[in-house]
Coordinates of C-alpha atoms in Angstrom, one line a residue:
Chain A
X1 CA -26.4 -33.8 21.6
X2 CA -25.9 -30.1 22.4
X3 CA -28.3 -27.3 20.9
X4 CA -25.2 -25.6 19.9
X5 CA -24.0 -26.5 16.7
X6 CA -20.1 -26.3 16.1
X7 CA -19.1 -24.4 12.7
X8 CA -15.8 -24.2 11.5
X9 CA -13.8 -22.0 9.1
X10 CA -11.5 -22.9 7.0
X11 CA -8.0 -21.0 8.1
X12 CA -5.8 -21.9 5.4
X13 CA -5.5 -17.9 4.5
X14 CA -8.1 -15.1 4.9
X15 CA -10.5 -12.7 6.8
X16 CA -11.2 -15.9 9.2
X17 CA -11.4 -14.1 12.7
X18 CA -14.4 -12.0 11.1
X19 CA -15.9 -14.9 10.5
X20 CA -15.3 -16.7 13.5
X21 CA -16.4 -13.3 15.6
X22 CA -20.0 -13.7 13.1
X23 CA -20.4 -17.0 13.8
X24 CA -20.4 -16.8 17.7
X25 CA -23.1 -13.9 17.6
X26 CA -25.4 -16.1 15.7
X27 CA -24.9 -18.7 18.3
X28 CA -22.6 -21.2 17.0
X29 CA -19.2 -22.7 18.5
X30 CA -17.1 -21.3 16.0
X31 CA -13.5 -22.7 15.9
X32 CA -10.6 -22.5 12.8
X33 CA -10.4 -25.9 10.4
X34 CA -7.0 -26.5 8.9
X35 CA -6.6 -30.2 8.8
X36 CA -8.7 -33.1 7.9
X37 CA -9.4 -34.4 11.5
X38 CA -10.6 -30.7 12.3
X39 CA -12.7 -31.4 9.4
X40 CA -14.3 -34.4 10.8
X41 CA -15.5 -32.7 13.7
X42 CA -17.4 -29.7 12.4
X43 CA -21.4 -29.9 11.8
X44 CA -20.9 -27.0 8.9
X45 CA -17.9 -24.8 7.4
X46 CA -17.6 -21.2 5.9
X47 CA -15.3 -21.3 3.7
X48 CA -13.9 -17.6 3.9
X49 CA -13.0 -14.4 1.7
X50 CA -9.7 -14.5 0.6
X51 CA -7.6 -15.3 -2.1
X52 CA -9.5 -17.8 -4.0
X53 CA -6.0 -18.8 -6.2
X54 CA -4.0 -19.0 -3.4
X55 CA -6.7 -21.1 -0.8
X56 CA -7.5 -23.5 -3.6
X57 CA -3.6 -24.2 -4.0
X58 CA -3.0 -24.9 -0.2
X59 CA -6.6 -27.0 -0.3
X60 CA -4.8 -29.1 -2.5
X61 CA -0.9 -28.8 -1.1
X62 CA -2.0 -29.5 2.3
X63 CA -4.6 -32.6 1.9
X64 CA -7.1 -30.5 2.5
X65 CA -9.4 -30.7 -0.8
X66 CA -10.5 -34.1 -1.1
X67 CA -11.3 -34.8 2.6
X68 CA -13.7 -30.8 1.8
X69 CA -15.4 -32.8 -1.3
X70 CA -15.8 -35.7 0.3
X71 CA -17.6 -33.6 3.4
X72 CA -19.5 -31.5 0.6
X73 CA -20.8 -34.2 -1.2
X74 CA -22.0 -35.6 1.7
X75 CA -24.3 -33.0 2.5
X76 CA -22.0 -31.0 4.9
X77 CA -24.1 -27.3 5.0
X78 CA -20.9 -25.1 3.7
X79 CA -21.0 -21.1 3.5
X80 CA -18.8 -19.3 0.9
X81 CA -18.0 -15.9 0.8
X82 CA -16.1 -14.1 -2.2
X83 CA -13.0 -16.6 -2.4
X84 CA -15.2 -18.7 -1.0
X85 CA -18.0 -18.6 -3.4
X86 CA -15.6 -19.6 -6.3
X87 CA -14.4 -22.4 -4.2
X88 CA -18.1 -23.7 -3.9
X89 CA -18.6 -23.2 -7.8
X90 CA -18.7 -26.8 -10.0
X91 CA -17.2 -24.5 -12.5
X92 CA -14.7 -21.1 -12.7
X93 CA -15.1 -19.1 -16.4
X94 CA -11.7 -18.4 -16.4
X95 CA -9.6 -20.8 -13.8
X96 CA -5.7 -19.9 -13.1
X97 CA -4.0 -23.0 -14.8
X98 CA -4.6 -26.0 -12.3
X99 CA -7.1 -24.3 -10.4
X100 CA -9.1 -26.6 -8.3
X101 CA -12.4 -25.9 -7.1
X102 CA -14.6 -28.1 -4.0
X103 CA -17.7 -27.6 -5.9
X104 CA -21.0 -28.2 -4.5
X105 CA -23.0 -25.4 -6.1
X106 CA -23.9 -25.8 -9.7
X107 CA -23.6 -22.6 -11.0
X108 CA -20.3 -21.0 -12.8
X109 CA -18.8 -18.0 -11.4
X110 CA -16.5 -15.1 -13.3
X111 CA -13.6 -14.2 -10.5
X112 CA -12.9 -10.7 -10.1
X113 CA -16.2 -9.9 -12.4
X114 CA -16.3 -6.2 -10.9
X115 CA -12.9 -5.5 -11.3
X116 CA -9.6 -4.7 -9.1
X117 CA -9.3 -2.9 -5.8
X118 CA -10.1 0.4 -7.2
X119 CA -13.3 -0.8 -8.1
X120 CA -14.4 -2.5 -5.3
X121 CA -17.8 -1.1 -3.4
X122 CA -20.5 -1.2 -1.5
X123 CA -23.8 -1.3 -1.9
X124 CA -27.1 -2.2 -0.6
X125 CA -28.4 -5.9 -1.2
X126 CA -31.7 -7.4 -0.6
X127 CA -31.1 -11.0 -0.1
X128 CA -34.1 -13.8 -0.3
X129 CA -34.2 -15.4 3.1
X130 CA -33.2 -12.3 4.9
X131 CA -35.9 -10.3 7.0
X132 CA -35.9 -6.5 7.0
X133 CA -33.7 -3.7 5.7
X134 CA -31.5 -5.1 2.4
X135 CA -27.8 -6.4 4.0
X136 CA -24.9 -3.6 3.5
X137 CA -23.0 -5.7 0.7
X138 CA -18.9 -4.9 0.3
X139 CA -17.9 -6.0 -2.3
X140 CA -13.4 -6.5 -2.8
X141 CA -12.3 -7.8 -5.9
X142 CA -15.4 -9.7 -6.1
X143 CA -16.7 -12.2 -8.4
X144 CA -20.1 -13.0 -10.0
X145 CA -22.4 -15.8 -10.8
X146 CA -22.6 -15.9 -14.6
X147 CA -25.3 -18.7 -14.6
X148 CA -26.8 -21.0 -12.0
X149 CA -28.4 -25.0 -12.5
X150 CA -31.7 -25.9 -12.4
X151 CA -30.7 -26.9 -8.5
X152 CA -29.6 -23.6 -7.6
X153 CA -31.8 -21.1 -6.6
X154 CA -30.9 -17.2 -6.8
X155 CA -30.7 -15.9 -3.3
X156 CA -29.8 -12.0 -4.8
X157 CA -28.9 -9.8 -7.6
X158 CA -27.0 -6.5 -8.0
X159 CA -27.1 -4.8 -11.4
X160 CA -28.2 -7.2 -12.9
X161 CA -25.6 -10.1 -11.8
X162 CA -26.0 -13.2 -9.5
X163 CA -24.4 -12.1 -6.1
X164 CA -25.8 -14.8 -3.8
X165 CA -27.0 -18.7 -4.4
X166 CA -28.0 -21.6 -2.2
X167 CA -28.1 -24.8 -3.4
X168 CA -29.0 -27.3 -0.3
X169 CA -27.1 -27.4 1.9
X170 CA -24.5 -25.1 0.1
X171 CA -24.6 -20.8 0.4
X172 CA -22.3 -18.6 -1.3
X173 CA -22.2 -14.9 -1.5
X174 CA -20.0 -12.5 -3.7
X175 CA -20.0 -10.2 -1.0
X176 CA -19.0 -10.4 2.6
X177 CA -21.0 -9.5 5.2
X178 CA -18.6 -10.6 7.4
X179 CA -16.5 -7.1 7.5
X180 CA -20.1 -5.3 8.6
X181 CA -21.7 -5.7 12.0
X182 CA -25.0 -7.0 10.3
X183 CA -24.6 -10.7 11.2
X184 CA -28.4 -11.7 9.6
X185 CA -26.7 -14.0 7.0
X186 CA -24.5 -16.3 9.2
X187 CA -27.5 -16.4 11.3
X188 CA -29.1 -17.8 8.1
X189 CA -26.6 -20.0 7.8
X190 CA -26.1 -21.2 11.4
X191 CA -30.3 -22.0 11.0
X192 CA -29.6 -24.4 7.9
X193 CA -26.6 -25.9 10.1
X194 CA -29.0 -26.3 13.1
X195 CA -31.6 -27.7 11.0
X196 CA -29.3 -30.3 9.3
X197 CA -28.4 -31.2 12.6
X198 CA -31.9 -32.0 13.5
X199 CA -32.7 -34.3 10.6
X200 CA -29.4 -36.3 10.6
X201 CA -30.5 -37.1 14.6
X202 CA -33.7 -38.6 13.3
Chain B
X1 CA -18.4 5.2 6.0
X2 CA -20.4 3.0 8.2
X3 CA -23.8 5.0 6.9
X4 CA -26.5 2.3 6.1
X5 CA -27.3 1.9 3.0
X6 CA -30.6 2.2 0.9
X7 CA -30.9 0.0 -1.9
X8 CA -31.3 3.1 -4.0
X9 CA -27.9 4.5 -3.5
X10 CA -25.1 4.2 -5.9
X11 CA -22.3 1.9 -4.9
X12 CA -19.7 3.4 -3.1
X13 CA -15.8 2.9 -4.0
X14 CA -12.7 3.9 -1.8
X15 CA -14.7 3.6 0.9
X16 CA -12.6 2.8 4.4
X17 CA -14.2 -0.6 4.6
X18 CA -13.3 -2.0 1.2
X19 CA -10.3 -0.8 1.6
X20 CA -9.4 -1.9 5.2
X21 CA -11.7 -5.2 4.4
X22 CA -8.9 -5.8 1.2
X23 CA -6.5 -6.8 3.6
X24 CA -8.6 -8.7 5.4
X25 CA -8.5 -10.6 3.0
X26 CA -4.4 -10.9 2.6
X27 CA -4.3 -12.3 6.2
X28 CA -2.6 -15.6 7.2
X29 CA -0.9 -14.8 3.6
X30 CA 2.5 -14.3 2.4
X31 CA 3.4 -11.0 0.3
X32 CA 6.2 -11.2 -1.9
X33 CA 8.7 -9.1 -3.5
X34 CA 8.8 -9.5 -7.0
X35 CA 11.1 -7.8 -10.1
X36 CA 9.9 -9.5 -13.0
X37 CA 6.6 -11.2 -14.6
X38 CA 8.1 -14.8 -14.7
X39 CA 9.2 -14.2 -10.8
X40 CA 5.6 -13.2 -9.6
X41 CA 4.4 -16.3 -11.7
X42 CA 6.8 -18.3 -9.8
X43 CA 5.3 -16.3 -6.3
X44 CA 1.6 -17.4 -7.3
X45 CA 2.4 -20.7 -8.3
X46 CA 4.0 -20.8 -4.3
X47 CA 0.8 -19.8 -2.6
X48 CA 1.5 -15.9 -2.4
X49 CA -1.2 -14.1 -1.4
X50 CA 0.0 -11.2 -3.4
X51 CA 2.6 -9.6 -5.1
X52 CA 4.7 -6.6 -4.6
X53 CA 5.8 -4.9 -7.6
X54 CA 9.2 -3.5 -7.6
X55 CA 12.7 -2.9 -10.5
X56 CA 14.8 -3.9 -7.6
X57 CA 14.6 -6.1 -4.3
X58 CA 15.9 -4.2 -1.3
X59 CA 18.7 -6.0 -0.8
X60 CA 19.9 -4.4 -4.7
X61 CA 18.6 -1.1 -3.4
X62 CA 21.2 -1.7 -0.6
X63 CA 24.2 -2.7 -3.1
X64 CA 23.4 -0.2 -6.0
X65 CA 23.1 2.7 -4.0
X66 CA 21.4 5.9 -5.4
X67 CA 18.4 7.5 -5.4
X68 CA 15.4 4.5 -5.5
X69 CA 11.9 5.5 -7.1
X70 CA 8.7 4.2 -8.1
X71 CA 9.1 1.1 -10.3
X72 CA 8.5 1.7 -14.5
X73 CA 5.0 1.5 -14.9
X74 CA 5.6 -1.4 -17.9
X75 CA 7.3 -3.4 -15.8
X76 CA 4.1 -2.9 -13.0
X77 CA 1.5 -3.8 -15.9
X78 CA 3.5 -6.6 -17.0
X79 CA 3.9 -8.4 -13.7
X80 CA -0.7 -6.9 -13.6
X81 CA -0.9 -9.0 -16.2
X82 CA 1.0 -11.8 -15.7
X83 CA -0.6 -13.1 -12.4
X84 CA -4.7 -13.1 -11.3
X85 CA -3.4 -12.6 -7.2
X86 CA -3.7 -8.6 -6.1
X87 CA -0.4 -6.4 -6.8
X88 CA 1.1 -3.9 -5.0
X89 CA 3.3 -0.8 -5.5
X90 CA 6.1 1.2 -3.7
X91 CA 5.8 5.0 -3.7
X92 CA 7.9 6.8 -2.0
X93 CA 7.4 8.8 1.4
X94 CA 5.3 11.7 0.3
X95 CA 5.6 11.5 -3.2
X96 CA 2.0 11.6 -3.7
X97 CA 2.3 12.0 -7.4
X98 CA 3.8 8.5 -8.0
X99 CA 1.1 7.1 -5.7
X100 CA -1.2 9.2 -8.0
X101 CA 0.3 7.6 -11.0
X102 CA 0.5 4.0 -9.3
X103 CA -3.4 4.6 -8.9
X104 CA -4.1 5.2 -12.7
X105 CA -1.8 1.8 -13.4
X106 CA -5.0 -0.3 -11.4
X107 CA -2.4 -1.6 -9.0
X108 CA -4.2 -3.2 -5.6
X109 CA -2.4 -1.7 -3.3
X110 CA 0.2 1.1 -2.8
X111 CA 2.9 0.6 -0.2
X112 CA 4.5 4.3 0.6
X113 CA 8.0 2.5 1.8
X114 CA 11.0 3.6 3.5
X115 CA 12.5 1.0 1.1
X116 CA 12.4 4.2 -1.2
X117 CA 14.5 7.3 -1.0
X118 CA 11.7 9.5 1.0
X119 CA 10.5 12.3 -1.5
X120 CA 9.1 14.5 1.9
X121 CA 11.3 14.4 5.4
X122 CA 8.3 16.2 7.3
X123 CA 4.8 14.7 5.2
X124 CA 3.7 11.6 4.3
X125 CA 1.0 11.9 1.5
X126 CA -2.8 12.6 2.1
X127 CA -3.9 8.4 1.5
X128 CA -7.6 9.8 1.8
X129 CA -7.0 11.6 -1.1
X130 CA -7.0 8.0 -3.1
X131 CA -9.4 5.1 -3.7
X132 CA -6.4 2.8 -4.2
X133 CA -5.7 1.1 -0.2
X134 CA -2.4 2.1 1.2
X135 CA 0.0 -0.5 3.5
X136 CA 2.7 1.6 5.5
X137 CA 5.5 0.6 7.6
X138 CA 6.1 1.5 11.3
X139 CA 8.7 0.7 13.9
X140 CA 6.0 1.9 17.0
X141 CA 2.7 2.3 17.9
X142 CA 2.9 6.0 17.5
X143 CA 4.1 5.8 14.0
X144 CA 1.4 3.1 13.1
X145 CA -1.7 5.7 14.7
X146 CA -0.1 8.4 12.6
X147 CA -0.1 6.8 9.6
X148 CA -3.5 5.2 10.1
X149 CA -4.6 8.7 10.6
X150 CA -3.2 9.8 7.1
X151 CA -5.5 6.8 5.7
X152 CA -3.2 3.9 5.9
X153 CA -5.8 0.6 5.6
X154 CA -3.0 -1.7 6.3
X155 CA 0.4 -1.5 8.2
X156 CA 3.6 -3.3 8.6
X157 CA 6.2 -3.4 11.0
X158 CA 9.1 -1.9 9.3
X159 CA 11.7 -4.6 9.8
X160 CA 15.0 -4.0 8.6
X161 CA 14.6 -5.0 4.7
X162 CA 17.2 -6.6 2.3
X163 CA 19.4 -7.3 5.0
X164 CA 18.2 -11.3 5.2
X165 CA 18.2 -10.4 9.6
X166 CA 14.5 -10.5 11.3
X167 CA 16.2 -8.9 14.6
X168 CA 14.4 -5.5 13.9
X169 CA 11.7 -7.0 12.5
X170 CA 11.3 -8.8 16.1
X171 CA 11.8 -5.3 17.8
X172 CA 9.5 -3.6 15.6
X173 CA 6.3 -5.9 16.3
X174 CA 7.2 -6.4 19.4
X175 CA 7.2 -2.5 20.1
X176 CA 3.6 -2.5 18.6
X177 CA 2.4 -5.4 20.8
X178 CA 3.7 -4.0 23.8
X179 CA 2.4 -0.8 23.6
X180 CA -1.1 -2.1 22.6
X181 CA -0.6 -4.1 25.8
X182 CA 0.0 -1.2 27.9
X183 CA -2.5 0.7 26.8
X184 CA -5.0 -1.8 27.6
X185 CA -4.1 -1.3 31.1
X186 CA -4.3 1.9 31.0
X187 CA -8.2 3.9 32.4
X188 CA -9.8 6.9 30.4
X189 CA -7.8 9.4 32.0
X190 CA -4.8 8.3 31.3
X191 CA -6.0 7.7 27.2
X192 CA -5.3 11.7 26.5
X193 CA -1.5 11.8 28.1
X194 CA -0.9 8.3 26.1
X195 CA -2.2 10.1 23.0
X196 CA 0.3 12.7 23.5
X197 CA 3.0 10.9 24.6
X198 CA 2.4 8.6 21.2
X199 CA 1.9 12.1 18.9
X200 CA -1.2 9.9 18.1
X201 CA -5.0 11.0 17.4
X202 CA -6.6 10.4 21.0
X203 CA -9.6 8.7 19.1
X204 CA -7.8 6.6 17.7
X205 CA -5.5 6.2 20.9
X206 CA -9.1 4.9 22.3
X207 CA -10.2 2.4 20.0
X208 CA -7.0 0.6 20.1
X209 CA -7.4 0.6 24.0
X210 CA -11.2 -0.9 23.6
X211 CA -10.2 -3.4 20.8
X212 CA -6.5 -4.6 21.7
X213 CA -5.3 -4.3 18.5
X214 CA -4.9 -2.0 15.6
X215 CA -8.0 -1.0 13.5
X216 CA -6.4 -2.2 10.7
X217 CA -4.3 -5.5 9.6
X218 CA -1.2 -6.1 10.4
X219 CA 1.9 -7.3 8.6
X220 CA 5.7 -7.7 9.2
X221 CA 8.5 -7.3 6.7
X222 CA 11.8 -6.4 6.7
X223 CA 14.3 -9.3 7.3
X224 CA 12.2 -12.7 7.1
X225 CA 13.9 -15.0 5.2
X226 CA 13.4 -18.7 6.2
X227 CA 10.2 -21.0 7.4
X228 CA 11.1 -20.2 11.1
X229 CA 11.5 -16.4 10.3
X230 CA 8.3 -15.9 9.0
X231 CA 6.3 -18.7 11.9
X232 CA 7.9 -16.5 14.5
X233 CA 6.5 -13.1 12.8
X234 CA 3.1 -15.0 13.2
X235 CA 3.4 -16.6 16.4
X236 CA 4.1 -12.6 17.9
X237 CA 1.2 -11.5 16.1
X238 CA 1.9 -10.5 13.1
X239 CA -1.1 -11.5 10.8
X240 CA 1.1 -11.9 7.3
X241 CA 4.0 -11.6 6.1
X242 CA 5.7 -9.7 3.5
X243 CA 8.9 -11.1 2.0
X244 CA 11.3 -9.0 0.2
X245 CA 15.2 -10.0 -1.2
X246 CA 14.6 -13.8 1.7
X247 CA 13.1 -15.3 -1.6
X248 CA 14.5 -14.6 -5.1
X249 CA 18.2 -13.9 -3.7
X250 CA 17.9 -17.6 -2.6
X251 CA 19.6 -20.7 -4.4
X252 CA 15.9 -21.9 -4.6
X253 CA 13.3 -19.6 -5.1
X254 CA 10.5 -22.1 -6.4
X255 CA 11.1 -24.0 -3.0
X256 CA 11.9 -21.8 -0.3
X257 CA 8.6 -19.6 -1.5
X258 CA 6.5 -22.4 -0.9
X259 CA 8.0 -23.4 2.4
X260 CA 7.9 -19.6 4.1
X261 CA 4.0 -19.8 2.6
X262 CA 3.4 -23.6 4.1
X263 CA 5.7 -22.0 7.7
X264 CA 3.0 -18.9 7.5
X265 CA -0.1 -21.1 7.6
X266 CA 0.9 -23.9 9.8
X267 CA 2.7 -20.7 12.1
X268 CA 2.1 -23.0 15.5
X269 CA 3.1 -26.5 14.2
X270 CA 6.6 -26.8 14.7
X271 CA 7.0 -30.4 13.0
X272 CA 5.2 -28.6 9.7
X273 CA 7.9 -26.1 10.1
X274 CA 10.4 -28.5 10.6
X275 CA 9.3 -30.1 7.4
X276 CA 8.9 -26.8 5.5
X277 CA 12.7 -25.9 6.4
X278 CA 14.3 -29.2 4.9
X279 CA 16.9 -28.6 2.3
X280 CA 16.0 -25.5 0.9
X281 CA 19.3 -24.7 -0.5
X282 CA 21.4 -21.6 0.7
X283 CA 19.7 -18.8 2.4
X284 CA 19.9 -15.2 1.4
X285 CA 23.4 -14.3 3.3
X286 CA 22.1 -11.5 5.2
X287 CA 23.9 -8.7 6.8
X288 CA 23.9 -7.9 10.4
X289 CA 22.1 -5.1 11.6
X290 CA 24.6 -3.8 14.5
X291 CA 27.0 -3.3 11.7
X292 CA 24.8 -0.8 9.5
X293 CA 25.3 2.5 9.7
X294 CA 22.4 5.0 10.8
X295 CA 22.5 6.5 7.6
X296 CA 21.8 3.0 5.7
X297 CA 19.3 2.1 8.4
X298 CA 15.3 2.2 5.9
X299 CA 13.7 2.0 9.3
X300 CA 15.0 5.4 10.6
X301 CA 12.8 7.0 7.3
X302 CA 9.3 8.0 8.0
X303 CA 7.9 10.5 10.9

């Protein structure tokens, strides 16, 4: 078995080069997941920013969201950013009719908490599990976690509200530090990848 | 923009990266043109990515004639609160007062369209002047720089829209690709007479050399109106789609909306395609493009 652990995104719609481009730095094999075989293959998945109505309706148009619970469930280490977070959520406060989450993370999240485009920012987060200066958070459209399980620990707050949580194997931010050169939280994420890796060779 | 941040600083709005990182977001996506609240229900419902808010379809614009504005702001908040996907606005070129106003309605995104009657044949408006991301057409690489330099945060080829024919959408990306190419090719000394020769800010002449592609995402529109249309856009490098009059002046809206998003995703699968294109009911009829005259040619508007 390689050293290099193979991540995939999930390209059904979304800011999935950036992504892919974070992923390499932190020294994964990075490559797009649209179908269940590409799936198969991965040893994690970021599931990435988008729109989280629209990505949950192909998920489920294109066979895509039971093969990604089944994955989940099984202990798959998935990374959710924005869109991605509310994918990752066991529960949306105020779903689109017939919107369909993967679930994974027991928390419930509130999409577009802090507001439309106008209001969208960015702003310094310190994240648990993140050495040195706080991550530069952007924040589009973004949602927050209204309240998390007693599973799920609280990775970082801004004014107040839940922006990041990991639960396992499972990380979701509300923010994406994707769009920024700082790649310190896929790295964080490629390390619980490489780590699952090592105890499923055991 | 890119200024580090201290925890202690306020949050920052309108800055270039939450507004370029927006339509990030939008890519693989489909964009569509919508008139009413029940048809941007029906464009959700498809997979749309977003919406684009509008009192006619170009294709109307093209039969009615006469002067085309900004939409009725009720009709804008209706269709806001009909759907939880972003929504988009035309203003017309230079009319920064309907972009101001478009701003003050919370839309997403304001597209500043040739699709419109141009308010300004010599300005576009000032987009730094707004926290509210701006999408704008071009037809070249030139055009594209210039209005990136205005503030643009997202741009689409122009296309040829309401007229059901991607032939100038095709020429348009193409244009943009091939110029990108060339300029990759080209060494440092040669950046500053391509920056003139584009009427294009030399930095930003540069960072298209280093990167290969534009510094923001880009879209086609104008003309896409089946599966295949809209895989081809992709497949040249278009990163989206927008689709104007292709979907609700087709005998099937529901259908052939949720085929041009399954056609967009699936861009390189040409069974998927195949699949998506089945029985869709009668296409938009579509005009050909050799046939219109200068004057009714959208693509010639913008400078």
């Amino acid at each position: 078995m390689s050293d290099t652990p193979v991540i995939g995104v999930l390209a059904l719609q979304g800011d999935v080069r950036e992504h892919l481009v974070a992923l390499a730095t932190a020294d994964a094999v990075a490559r797009p997941v649209r179908r269940p075989e590409e799936l198969a293959e991965v040893d994690g998945l970021v599931l990435p920013g988008g729109e989280s109505t629209t990505i949950s309706k192909l998920a489920v148009l294109f066979g895509m969201m039971e093969p990604l619970r089944a994955r989940v469930r099984d202990g798959l280490p998935v990374y959710g950013t924005c869109a991605g977070m509310i994918l990752l959520a066991d529960k949306i406060l105020d779903p689109r009719s017939g919107q369909e989450t993967v679930g994974g993370i027991d928390m419930i999240v509130r999409r577009n908490a802090f507001g439309r485009q106008n209001e969208s920012f960015e702003a310094a987060v310190g994240i648990k599990g993140v050495e040195g200066d706080p991550v530069e958070g952007v924040f589009i459209r973004a949602p927050w976690v209204e309240s998390v399980g007693a599973t799920a620990e609280v990775l970082a707050e801004h004014e107040g509200h839940i922006v990041a949580v990991r639960q396992g194997n499972a990380l979701a931010t509300s923010f994406h530090p994707e769009l920024t050169g700082d790649h310190r939280v896929h790295r964080l994420f490629a390390d619980m990848v490489r780590a699952n890796r090592a105890a499923e060779s055991l | 923009m890119s200024s580090t941040l201290s925890e202690n600083q306020t949050p920052e709005t309108g800055t270039a990266r939450v507004k370029r990182g927006m339509a990030e977001q939008l890519k693989g996506g489909v964009i569509m043109d919508v008139v009413t609240p029940e048809q941007a229900k029906i464009a959700e419902d498809a997979g749309a990515v977003a919406v684009m808010a509008l009192e006619r379809v170009p294709a109307d614009i093209r039969k009615d004639g006469g002067v085309a504005r900004m939409s009725d702001p009720d009709m804008i908040e209706g269709i806001i609160g009909a759907v939880s996907i972003p929504v988009m606005a035309k203003s017309r070129i230079g009319h920064f007062v309907e972009a101001q106003v478009l701003q003050s309605l919370g839309v997403d995104y304001i597209d500043e369209s040739e699709v419109l009657t141009p308010a300004d044949e010599v300005n576009h408006s000032d987009k730094f002047a707004f926290t509210t991301p701006f999408v704008c057409g071009a037809t070249n690489l030139g055009e594209a720089l210039r209005r990136i330099a205005e503030g643009a945060a997202m741009i689409r080829s122009k296309g040829e829209a309401g007229t059901g024919n991607v032939v100038e959408a095709v020429r348009h990306l193409r244009q943009i690709k091939n110029e990108i190419a060339r300029l990759r090719g080209y060494d440092n000394n040669e950046l500053y007479a391509a920056a003139k020769e584009l009427r294009a800010p030399y930095e930003l002449v540069r960072e298209v050399a280093e990167l290969g592609k534009l510094p923001v995402v880009l879209f086609s529109a104008g003309g896409v109106a089946t599966p295949a249309d809209a895989a081809l856009m992709r497949q040249l490098g278009a990163e989206g789609v927008f689709v104007g009059s292709g979907i609700f002046k087709s005998g099937d809206p529901a259908k052939r909306a949720a085929a041009i998003v399954k056609a967009t995703t699936f861009y390189d699968d040409p069974k998927i395609i195949a699949e998506a294109s089945r029985n869709l009911g009668e296409a938009m009829v579509g005009i050909n493009c050799d046939t219109l005259p200068e004057t009714e040619r959208y693509a010639n508007r913008g400078w």
